[in-house]
Coordinates of C-alpha atoms in Angstrom, one line a residue:
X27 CA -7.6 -19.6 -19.5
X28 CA -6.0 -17.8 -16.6
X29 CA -5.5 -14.6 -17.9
X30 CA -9.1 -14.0 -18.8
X31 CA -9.4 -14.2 -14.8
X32 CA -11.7 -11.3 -14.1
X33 CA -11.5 -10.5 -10.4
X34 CA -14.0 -8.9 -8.4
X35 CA -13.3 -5.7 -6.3
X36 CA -14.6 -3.5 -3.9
X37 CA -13.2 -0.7 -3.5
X38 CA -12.1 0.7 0.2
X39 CA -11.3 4.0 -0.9
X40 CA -8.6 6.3 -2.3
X41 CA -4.8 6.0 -1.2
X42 CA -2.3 8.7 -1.5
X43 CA 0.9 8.0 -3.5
X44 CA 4.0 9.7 -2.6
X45 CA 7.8 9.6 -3.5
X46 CA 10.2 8.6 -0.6
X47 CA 13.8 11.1 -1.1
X48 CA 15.3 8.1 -3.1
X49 CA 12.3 8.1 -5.5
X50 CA 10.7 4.8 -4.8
X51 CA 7.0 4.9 -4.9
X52 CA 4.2 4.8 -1.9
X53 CA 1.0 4.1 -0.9
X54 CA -0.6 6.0 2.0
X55 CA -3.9 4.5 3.0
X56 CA -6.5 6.5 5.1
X57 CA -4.7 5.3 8.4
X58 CA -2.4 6.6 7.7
X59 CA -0.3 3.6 7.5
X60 CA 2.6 3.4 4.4
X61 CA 3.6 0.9 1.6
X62 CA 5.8 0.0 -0.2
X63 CA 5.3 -1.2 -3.8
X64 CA 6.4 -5.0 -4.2
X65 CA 4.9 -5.8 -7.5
X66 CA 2.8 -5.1 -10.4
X67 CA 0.1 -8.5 -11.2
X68 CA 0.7 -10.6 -13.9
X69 CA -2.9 -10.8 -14.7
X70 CA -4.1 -7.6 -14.3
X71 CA -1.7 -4.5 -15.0
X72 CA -3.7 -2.2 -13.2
X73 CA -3.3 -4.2 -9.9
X74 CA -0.5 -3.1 -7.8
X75 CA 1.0 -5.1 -4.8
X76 CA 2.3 -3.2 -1.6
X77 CA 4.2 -4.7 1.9
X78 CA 4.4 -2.6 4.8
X79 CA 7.1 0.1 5.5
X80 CA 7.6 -1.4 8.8
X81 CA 8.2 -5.2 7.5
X82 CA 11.7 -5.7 8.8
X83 CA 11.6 -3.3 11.3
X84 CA 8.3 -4.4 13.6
X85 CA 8.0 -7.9 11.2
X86 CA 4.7 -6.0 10.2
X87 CA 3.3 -8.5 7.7
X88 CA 0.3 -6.8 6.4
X89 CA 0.3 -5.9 2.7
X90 CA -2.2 -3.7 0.3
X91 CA -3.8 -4.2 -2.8
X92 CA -4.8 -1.1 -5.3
X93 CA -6.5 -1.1 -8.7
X94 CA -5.5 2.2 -10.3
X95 CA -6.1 5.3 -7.0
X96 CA -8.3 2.6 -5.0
X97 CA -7.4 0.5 -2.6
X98 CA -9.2 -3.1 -2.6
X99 CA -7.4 -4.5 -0.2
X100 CA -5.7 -4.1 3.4
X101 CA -4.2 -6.6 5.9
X102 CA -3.9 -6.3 9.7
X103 CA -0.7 -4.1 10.8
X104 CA 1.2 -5.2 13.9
X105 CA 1.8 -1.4 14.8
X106 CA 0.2 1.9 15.2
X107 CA 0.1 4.4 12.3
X108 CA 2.9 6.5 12.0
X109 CA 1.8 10.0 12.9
X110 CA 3.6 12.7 10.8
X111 CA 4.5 15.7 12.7
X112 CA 3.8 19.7 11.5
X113 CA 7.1 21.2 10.4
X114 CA 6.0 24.7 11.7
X115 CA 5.3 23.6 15.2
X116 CA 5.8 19.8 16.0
X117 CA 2.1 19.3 16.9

């Protein structure tokens, strides 16, 4: 039966959730690239799906798969990380 599926994982390491200003949720891996969360598995409730921020912007078609905080899997971005500047100073 299908939903006695057990899928195996390794774990790539922590992301970073956040709230956007119109409280949608997103995942921040340790690229610093950002996600947006598509859909939740069928199989597995636990297993979050995530698209790229930059998808229609950059067609960036890479997408991220977590399993609680971890992150088990990333694709290949078409773009650079974002790089967040300081508020204080602009660095």
């Amino acid at each position: 039966m299908i939903a006695d599926a057990k899928f195996s994982t390794k774990i790539l390491g922590q992301g970073q959730f956040v709230k956007t200003k119109r409280g949608s949720a997103q995942l921040v891996d340790l690229k610093g690239f950002r996600y947006n969360k598509t859909e939740i598995s069928r199989l597995d409730h636990h297993r979050v799906f995530w698209t790229c921020t930059r998808r229609s912007r950059d067609k960036c078609t890479a997408r991220a798969t977590t399993e609680g905080l971890n992150i088990i899997s990333v694709g290949d971005h078409t773009h650079d990380p974002k790089k967040r500047q300081c508020s204080t100073c602009g660095c």
